[in-house]
Coordinates of C-alpha atoms in Angstrom, one line a residue:
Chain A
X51 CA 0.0 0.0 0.0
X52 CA 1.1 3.1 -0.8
X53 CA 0.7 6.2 1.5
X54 CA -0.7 8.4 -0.8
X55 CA -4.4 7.1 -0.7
X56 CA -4.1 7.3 3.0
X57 CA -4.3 11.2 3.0
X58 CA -3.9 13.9 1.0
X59 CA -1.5 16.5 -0.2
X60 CA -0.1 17.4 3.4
X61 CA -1.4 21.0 3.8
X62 CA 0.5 23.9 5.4
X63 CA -0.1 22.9 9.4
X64 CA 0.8 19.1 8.2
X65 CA 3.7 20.4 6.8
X66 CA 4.8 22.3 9.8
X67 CA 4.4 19.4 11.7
X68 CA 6.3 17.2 9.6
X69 CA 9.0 19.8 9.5
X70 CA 8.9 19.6 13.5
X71 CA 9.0 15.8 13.6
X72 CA 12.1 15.4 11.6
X73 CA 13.5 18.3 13.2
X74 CA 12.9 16.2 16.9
X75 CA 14.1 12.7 15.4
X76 CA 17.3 14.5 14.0
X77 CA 17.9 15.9 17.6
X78 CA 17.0 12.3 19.4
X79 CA 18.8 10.1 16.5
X80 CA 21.8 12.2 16.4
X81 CA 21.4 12.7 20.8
X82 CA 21.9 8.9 20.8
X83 CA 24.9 8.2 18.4
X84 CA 26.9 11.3 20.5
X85 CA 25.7 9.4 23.9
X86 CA 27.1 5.9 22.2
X87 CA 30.6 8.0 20.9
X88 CA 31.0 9.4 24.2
X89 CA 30.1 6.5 26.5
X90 CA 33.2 4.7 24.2
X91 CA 34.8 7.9 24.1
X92 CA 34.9 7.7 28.4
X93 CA 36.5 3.9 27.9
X94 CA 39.0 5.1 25.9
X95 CA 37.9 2.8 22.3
X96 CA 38.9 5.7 19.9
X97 CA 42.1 5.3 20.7
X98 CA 44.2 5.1 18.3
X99 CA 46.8 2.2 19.4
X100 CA 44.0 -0.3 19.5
X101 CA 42.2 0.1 16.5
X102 CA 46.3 0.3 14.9
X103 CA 46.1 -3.6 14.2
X104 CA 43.2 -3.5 11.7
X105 CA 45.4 -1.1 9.2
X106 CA 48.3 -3.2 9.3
X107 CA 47.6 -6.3 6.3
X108 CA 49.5 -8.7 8.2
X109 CA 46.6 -8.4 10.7
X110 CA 44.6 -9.2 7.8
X111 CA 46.4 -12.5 6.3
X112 CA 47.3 -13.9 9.6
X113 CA 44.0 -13.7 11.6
X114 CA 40.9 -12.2 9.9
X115 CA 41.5 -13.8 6.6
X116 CA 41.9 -17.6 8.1
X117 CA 38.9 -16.9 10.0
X118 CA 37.2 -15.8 7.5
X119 CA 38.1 -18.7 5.9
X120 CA 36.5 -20.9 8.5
X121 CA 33.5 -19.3 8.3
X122 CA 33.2 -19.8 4.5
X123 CA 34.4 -23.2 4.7
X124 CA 31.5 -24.2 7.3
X125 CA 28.8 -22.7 5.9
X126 CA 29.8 -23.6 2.0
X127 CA 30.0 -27.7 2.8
X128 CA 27.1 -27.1 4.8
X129 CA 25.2 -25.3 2.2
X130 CA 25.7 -28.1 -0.1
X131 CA 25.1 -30.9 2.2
X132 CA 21.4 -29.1 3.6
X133 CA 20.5 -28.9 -0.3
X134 CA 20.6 -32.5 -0.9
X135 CA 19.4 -33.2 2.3
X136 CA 16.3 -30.8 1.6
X137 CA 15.9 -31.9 -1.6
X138 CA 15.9 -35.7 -0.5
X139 CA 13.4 -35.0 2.4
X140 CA 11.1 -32.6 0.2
X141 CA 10.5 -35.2 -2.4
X142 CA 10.5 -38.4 -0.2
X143 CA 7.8 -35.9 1.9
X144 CA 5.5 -35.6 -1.8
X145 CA 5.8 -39.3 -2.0
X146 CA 2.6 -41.2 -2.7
X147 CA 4.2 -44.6 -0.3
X148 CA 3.3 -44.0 3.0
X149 CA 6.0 -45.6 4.3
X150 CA 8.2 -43.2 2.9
X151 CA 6.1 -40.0 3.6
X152 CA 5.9 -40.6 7.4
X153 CA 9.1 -41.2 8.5
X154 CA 10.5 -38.4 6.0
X155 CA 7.7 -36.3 7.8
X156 CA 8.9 -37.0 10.7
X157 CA 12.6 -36.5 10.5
X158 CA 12.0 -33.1 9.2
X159 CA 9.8 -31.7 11.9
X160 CA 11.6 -33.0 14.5
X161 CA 15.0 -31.2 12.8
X162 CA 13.2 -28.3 12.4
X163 CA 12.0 -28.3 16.4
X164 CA 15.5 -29.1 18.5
X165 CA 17.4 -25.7 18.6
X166 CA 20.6 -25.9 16.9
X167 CA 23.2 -25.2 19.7
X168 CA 22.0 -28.5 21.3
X169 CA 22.5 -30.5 18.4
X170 CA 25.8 -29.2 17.7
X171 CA 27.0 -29.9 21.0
X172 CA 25.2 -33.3 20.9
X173 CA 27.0 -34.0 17.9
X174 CA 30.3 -32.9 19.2
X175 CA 30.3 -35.1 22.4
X176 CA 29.1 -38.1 20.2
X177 CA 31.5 -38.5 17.1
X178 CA 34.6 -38.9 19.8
X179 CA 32.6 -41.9 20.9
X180 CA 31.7 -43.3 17.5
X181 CA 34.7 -42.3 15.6
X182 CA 37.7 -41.8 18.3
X183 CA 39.4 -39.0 19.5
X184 CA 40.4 -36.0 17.1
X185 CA 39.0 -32.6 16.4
X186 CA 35.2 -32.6 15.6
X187 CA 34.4 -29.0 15.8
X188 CA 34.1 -28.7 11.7
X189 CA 32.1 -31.4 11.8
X190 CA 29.7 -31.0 14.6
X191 CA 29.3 -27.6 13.1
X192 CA 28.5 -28.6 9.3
X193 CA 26.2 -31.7 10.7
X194 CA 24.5 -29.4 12.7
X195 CA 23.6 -26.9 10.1
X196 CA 23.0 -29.7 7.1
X197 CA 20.5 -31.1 9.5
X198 CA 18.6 -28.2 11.0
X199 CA 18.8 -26.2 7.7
X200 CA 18.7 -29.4 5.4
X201 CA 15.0 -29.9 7.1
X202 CA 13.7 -26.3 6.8
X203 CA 15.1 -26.3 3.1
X204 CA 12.9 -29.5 2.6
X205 CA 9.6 -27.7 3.8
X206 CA 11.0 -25.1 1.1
X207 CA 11.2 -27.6 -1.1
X208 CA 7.5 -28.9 -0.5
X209 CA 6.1 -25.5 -0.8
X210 CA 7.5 -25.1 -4.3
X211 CA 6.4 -28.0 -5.6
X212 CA 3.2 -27.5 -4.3
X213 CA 2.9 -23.8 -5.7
X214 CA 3.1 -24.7 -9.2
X215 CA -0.6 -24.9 -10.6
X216 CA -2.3 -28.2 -10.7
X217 CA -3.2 -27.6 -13.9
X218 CA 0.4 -28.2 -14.7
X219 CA 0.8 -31.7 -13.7
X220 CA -2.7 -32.4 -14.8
X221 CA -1.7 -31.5 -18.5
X222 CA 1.5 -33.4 -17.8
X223 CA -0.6 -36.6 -16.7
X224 CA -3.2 -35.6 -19.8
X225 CA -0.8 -35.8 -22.2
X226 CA 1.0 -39.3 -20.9
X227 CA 4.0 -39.0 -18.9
X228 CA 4.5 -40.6 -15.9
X229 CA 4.9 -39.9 -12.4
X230 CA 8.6 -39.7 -12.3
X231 CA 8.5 -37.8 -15.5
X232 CA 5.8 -35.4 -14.0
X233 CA 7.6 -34.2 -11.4
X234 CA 10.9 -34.3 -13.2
X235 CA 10.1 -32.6 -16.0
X236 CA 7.1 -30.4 -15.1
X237 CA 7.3 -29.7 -11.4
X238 CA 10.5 -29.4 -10.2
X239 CA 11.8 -27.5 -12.9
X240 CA 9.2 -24.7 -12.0
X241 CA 9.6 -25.3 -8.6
X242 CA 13.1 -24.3 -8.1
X243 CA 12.4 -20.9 -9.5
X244 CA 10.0 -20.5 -7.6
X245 CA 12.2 -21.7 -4.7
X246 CA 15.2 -19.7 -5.6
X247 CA 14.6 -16.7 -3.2
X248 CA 13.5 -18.9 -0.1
X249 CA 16.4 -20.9 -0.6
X250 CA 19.1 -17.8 -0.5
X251 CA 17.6 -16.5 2.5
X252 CA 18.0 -19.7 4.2
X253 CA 21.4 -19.6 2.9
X254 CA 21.6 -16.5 4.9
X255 CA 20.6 -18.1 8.2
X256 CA 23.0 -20.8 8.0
X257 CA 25.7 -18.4 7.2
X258 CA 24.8 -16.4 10.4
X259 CA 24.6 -19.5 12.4
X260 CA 28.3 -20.7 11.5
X261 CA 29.0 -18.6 14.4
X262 CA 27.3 -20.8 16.8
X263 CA 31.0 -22.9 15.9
X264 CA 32.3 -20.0 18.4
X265 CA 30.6 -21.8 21.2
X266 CA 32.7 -25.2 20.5
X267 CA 36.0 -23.3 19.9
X268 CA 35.6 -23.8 15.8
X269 CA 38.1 -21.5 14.5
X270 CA 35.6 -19.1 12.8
X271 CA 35.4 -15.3 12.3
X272 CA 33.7 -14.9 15.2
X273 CA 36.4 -17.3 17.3
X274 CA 39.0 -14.9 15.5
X275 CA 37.3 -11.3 16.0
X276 CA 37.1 -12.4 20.0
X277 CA 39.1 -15.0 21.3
X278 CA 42.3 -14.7 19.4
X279 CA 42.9 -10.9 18.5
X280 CA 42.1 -9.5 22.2
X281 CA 44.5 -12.0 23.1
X282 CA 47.2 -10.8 20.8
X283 CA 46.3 -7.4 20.4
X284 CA 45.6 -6.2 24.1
X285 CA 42.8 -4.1 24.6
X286 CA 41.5 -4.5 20.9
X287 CA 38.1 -6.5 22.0
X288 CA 35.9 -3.4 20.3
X289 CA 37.7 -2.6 17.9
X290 CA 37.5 -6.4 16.2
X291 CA 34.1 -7.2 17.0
X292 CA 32.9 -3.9 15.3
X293 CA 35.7 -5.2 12.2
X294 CA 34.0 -8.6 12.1
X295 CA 30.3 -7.3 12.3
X296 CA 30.6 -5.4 9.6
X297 CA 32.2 -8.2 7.5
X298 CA 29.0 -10.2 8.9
X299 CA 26.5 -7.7 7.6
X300 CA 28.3 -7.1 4.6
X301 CA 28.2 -11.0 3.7
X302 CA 24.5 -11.5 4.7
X303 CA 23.5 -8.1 2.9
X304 CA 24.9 -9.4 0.0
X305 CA 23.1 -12.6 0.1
X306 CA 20.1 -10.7 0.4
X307 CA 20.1 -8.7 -2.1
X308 CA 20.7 -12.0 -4.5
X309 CA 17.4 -13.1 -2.7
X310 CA 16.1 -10.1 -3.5
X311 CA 17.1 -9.8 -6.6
X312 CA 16.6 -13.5 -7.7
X313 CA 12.5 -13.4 -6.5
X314 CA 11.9 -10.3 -8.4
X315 CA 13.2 -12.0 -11.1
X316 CA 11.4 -15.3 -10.7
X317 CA 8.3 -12.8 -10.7
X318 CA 9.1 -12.0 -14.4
X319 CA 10.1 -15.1 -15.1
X320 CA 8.0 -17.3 -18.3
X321 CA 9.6 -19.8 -17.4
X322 CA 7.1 -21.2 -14.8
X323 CA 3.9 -20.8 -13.4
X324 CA 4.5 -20.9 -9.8
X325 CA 5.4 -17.4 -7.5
X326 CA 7.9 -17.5 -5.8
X327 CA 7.3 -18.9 -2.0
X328 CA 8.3 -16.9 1.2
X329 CA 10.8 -17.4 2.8
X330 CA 10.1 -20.1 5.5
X331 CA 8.9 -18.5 8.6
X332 CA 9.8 -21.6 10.6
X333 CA 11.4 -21.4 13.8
X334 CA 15.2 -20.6 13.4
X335 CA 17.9 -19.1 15.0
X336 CA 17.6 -16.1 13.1
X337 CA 14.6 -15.5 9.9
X338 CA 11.8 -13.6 11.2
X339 CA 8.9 -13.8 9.0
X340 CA 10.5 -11.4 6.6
X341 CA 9.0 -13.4 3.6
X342 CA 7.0 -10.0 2.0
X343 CA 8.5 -9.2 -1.0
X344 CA 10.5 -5.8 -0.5
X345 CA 11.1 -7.4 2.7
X346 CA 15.2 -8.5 2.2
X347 CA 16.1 -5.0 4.0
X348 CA 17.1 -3.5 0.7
X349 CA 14.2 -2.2 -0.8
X350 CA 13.7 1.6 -0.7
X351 CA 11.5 2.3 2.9
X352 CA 8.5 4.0 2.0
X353 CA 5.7 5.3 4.6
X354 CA 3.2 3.3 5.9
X355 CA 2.4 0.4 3.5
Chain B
X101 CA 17.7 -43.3 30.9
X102 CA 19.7 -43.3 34.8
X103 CA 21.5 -40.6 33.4
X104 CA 18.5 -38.3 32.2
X105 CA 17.4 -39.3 36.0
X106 CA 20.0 -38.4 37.7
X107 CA 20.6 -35.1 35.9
X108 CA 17.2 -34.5 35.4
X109 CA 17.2 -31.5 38.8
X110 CA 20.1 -29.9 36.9
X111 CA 18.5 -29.6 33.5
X112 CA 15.0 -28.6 34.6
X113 CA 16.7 -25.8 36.6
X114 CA 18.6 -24.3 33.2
X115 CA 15.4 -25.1 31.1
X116 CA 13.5 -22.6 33.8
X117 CA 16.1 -20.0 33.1
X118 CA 14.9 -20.5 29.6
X119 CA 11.8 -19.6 30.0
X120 CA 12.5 -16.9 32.0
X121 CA 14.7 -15.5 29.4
X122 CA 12.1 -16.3 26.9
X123 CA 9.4 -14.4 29.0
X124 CA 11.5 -11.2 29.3
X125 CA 12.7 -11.6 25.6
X126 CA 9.0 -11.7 24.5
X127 CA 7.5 -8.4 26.1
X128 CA 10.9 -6.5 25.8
X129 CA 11.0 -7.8 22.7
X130 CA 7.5 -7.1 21.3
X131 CA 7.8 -3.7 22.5
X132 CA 11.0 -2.8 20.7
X133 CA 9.4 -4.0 17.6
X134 CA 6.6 -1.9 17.9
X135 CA 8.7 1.3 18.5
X136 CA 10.7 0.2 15.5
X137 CA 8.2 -0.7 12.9
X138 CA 6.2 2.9 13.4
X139 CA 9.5 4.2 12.9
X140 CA 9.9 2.3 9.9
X141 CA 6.3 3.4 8.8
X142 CA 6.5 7.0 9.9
X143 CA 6.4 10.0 8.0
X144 CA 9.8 11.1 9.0
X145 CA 12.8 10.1 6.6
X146 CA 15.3 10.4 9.5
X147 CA 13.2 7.9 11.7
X148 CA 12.6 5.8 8.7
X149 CA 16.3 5.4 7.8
X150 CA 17.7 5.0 11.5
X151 CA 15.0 2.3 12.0
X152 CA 16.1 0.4 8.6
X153 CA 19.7 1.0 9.2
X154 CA 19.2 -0.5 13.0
X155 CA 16.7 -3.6 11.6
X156 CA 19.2 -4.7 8.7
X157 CA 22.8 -4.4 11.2
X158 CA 21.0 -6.2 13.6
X159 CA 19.4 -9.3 11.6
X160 CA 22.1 -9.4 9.6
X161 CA 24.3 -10.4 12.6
X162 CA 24.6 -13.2 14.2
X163 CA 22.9 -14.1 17.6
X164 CA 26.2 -15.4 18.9
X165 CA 28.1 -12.1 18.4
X166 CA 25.3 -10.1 19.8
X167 CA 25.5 -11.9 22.8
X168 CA 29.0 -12.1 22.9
X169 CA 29.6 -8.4 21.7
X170 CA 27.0 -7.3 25.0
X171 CA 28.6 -9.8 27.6
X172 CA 32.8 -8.9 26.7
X173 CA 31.6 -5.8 25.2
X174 CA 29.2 -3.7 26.9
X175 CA 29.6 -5.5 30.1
X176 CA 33.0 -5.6 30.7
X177 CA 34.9 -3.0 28.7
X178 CA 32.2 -0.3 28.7
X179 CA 30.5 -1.2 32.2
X180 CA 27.2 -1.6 31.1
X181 CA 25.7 -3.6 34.7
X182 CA 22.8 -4.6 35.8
X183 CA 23.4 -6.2 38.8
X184 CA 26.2 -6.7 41.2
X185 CA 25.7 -10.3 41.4
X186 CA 27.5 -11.8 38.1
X187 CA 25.2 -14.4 37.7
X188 CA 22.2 -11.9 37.8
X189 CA 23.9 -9.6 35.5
X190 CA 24.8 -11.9 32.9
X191 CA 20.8 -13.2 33.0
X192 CA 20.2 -9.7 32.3
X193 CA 22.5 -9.1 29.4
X194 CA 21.6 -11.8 27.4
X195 CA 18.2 -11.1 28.3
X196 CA 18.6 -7.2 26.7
X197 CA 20.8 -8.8 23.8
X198 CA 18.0 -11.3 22.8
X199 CA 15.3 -9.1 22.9
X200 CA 17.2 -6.4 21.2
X201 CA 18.1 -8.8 18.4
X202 CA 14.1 -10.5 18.3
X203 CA 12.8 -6.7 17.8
X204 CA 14.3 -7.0 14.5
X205 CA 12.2 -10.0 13.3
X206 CA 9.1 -8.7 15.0
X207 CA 9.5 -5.6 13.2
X208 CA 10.0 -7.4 10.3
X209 CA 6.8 -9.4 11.2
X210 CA 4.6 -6.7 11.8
X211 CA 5.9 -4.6 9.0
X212 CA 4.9 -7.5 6.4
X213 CA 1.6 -7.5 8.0
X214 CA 0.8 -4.0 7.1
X215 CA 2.0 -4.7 3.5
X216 CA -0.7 -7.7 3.2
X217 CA -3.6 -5.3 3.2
X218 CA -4.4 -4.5 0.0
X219 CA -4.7 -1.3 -1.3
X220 CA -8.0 -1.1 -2.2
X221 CA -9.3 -1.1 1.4
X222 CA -7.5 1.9 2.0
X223 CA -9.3 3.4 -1.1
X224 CA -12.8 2.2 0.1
X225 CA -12.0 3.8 3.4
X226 CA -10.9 7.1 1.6
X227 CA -13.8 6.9 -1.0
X228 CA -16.2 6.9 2.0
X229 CA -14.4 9.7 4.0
X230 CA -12.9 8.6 6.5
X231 CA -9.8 10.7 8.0
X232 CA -6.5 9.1 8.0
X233 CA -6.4 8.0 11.7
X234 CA -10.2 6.7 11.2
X235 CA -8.8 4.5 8.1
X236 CA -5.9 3.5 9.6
X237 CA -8.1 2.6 13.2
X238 CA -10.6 1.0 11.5
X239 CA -9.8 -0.8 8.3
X240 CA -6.2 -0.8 7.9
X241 CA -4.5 -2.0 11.6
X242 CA -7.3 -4.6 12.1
X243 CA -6.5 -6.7 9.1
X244 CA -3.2 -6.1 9.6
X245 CA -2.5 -7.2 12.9
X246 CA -4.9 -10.6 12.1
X247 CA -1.8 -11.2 9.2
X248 CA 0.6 -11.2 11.7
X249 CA -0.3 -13.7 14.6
X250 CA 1.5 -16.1 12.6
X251 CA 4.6 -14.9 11.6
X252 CA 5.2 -13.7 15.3
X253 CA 4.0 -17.3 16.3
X254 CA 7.4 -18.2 14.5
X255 CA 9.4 -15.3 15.8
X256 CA 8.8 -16.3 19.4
X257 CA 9.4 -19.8 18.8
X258 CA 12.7 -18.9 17.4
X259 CA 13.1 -16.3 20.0
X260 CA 12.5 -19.5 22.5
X261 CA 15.3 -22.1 21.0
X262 CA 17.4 -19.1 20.5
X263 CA 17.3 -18.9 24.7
X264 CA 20.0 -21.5 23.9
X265 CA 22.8 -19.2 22.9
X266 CA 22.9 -17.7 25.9
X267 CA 26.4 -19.6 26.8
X268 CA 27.4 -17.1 24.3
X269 CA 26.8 -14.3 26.7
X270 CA 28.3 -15.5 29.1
X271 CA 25.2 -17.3 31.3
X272 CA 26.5 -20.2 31.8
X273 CA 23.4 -21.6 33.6
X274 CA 20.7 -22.4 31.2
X275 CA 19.8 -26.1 29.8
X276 CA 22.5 -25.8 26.7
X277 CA 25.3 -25.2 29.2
X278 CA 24.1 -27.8 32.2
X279 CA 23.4 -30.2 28.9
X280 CA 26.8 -30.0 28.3
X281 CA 27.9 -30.0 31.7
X282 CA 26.6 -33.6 31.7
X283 CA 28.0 -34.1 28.6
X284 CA 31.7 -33.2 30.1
X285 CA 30.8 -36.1 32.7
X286 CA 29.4 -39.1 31.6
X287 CA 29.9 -38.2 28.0
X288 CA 27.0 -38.2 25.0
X289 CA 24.3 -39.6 26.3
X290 CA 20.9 -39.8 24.3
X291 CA 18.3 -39.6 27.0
X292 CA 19.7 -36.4 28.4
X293 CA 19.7 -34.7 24.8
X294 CA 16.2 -36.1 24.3
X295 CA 14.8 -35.1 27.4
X296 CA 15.1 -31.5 26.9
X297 CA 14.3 -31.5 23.2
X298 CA 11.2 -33.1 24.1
X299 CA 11.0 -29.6 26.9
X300 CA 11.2 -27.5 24.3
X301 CA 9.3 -29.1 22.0
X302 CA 6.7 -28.7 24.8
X303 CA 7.4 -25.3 24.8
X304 CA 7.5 -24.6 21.4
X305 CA 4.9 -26.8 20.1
X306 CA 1.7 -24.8 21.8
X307 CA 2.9 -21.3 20.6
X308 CA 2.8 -22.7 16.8
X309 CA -0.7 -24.4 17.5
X310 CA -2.0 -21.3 19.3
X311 CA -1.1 -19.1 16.7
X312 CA -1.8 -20.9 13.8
X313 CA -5.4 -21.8 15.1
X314 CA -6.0 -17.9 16.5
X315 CA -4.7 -16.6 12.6
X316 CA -6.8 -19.2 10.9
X317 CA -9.7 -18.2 13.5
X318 CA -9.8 -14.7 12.9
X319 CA -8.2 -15.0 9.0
X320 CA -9.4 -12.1 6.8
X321 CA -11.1 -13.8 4.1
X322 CA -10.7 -12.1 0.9

């Protein structure tokens, strides 16, 4: 919705107001930032030895970059593994055997229910006793995500194939194919454009959840930006978590805006006849319901909707 | 199942600091979102922008540096206290870091509900002459909050297994970290780790049935 039908032209007196209103929020928004500089200011953050580090590209190579690294490495294998995991559990979930629906069904709720940092730690404590000692953090890590995000990713999965028309797989049957050939040909084919955005902005989540690997000492960004940098660089805590947040938001807004970018495309698209679904809003450590279309925190803000 | 018996005082103490933080999380958190989506929706560009700029840092982040960044952060470098008592203190920082980082979705939430009416009921309401707070009073805020019950359903639950994280900032007393305080002494043991899933499951489980029968209940049909 668009405001103008709300009200109209704002007159003189609205005007005034208005003017009066951004002249306040101006005050109060610019109040707060100078009470956040100085309260850091007090602490002694702006100085200039501690933030020193971050301009020096050794800094860079030897600890943010392997970090980095870790983070990317995590949530890459893990990206791949919860797609085939989704996509296994999605169709076995459309199946017409019971006896493959059910237990399908039931993996991917009960997935979707346990909160990640629990299975990651339950992971972690297991493999030593299946597989003998060594490092598990990687793994607990990737499991964790490829199962959690693996079962949201199959509900995703559902959704599309259930978006495309039924008059597609009707002309599909009407015409002779088979099952297999239905859904191969027909459905899924349209269902992963339709798919596309939900599945980037789950990509999202999982990157943002990488960091739970903190928790288990997985050498991560987040391990990097606070364990190992204060350590080396004393009195640098600030300065490197406000370094590695913004690399954070950088990555995510990035993936975003593909999401973005992808469902606004997909809305265009000829090439099927589903819309694209929202994004799951299933219970997860981080997506919010933001499944409305201008919703990936990109799209120009306008006044009430 | 001994061991899920003989920890069981243990866990059921950190799950009840769960639920506390999930009950202080939800109203904190519900609040913040409202301040921040009729920011978002105002007619002031400045309070538009600073509410985007603070909804897409925020989500974009992950839980686990919030938490971490108010524990070592605010806490400890730039004395941010609630409490004398550590333990207290801690409770009350992951407690402020969760909700501050829930308002986000919730915003997010409530924001997509507004966007579901569609714009033709704000042109009846118009067409008929009503003012602008009558329209927004009476047609538009009605249908819009029915849109949301859902989508916050899912917030909360996610604010609820998010509780979880709170190791992160630094309260080391909820279910995850007495979980794995069992873990460090009789190693992984399945009962324990199905025992409190099955506690937040019961948790969880009502708030998704609750809201998705009140949404479906008062549903706008179109």
């Amino acid at each position: 919705m668009s405001t103008s039908v709300l009200f109209d032209a704002p007159g003189p007196r609205t005007r005034v107001r208005n003017g009066l209103l951004t002249v306040i929020s101006v005050v109060a928004v610019a109040a707060a930032l100078y009470g956040i500089y100085r309260g850091f200011d007090a602490k002694g953050q702006w100085a200039g030895r501690i933030w020193q580090p971050f301009l020096q590209w050794e800094t860079w190579t030897t600890y943010i970059f392997p970090g980095l690294l870790g983070t990317l490495e995590a949530a890459a294998v893990a990206a791949v593994l919860a797609l085939v995991f989704g996509a296994v559990f999605g169709l076995a979930r459309l199946s017409d055997h019971k006896w493959v629906r059910v237990p399908a069904g039931v993996v991917v709720e009960v997935f979707r229910a346990i909160p990640l940092l629990l299975l990651i730690f339950f992971i972690f404590y297991l493999a030593p006793a299946l597989g003998g000692s060594g490092d598990y953090t990687f793994m607990a890590v990737v499991v964790g995500l490829m199962l959690y995000n693996g079962s949201v990713l199959a509900e995703v999965v559902r959704a599309g194939v259930h978006a495309v028309p039924r008059g597609q797989s009707e002309a599909a049957y009407a015409i002779g194919m088979r099952k297999n050939q239905v859904m191969r040909l027909v459905l899924l084919p349209q269902a992963v454009t339709a798919m596309m955005p939900a599945i980037v902005s789950q990509l999202v989540v999982l990157l943002k959840d990488t960091a739970l690997g903190y928790i288990i000492a997985y050498v991560d960004l987040l391990n990097t930006g606070f364990k190992i940098l204060p350590a080396r660089f004393f009195g640098s805590l600030i300065p490197a978590a406000i370094v590695i947040g913004i690399i954070y938001v950088a990555l995510n807004m990035a993936l975003s805006y593909l999401a973005t970018w992808l469902e606004r495309r997909s809305r265009r698209s000829r090439k099927t006849a589903a819309a694209p679904i929202a994004a799951p809003g299933s219970a997860e450590v981080s997506v919010g319901a933001g499944g409305g279309t201008e919703d990936a925190g990109l799209a120009p803000d306008r006044p009430v909707e | 199942m001994e061991d899920l018996i003989r920890y069981a005082p243990d866990l059921a103490q950190g799950f009840l600091e769960n639920v506390k933080l999930s009950i202080v999380a939800a109203i904190v958190s519900l609040i913040l979102g409202t301040v921040l989506v009729a920011m978002r929706v105002s007619p002031t560009p400045v309070l538009r922008a600073a509410g985007t700029v603070y909804v897409n840092i925020v989500r974009n982040t992950p839980l686990t540096l919030v938490l971490a960044f108010s524990a070592l952060g605010l806490s400890d470098q730039l004395g941010l206290v609630f409490s004398g008592v550590p333990r207290t203190n801690s409770f009350w920082i992951v407690a402020m870091g969760l909700s501050a980082y829930t308002a986000a979705f919730v915003c997010e939430a409530l924001r997509s509900g507004i966007n579901t009416v569609p714009l033709g009921q704000a042109e009846a309401a118009r067409a008929i002459g009503l003012t602008f707070m009558q329209s927004l009073r009476m047609i538009i805020l009605p249908q819009a909050f029915r849109a949301v019950i859902a989508p916050l359903g899912s917030v909360m639950i996610a604010m609820v297994k998010n509780t979880t994280v709170a190791v992160a900032g630094g309260f080391a007393a909820d279910a995850a970290a007495n979980m794995k305080g069992a873990f460090d002494q009789v190693g992984a043991s399945i009962p324990i780790f199905l025992g409190i899933v099955v506690a937040f499951m019961i948790v969880t489980m009502p708030i998704g049935y609750f809201t998705g029968w009140l949404a479906r209940r008062l549903a706008v049909v179109r």
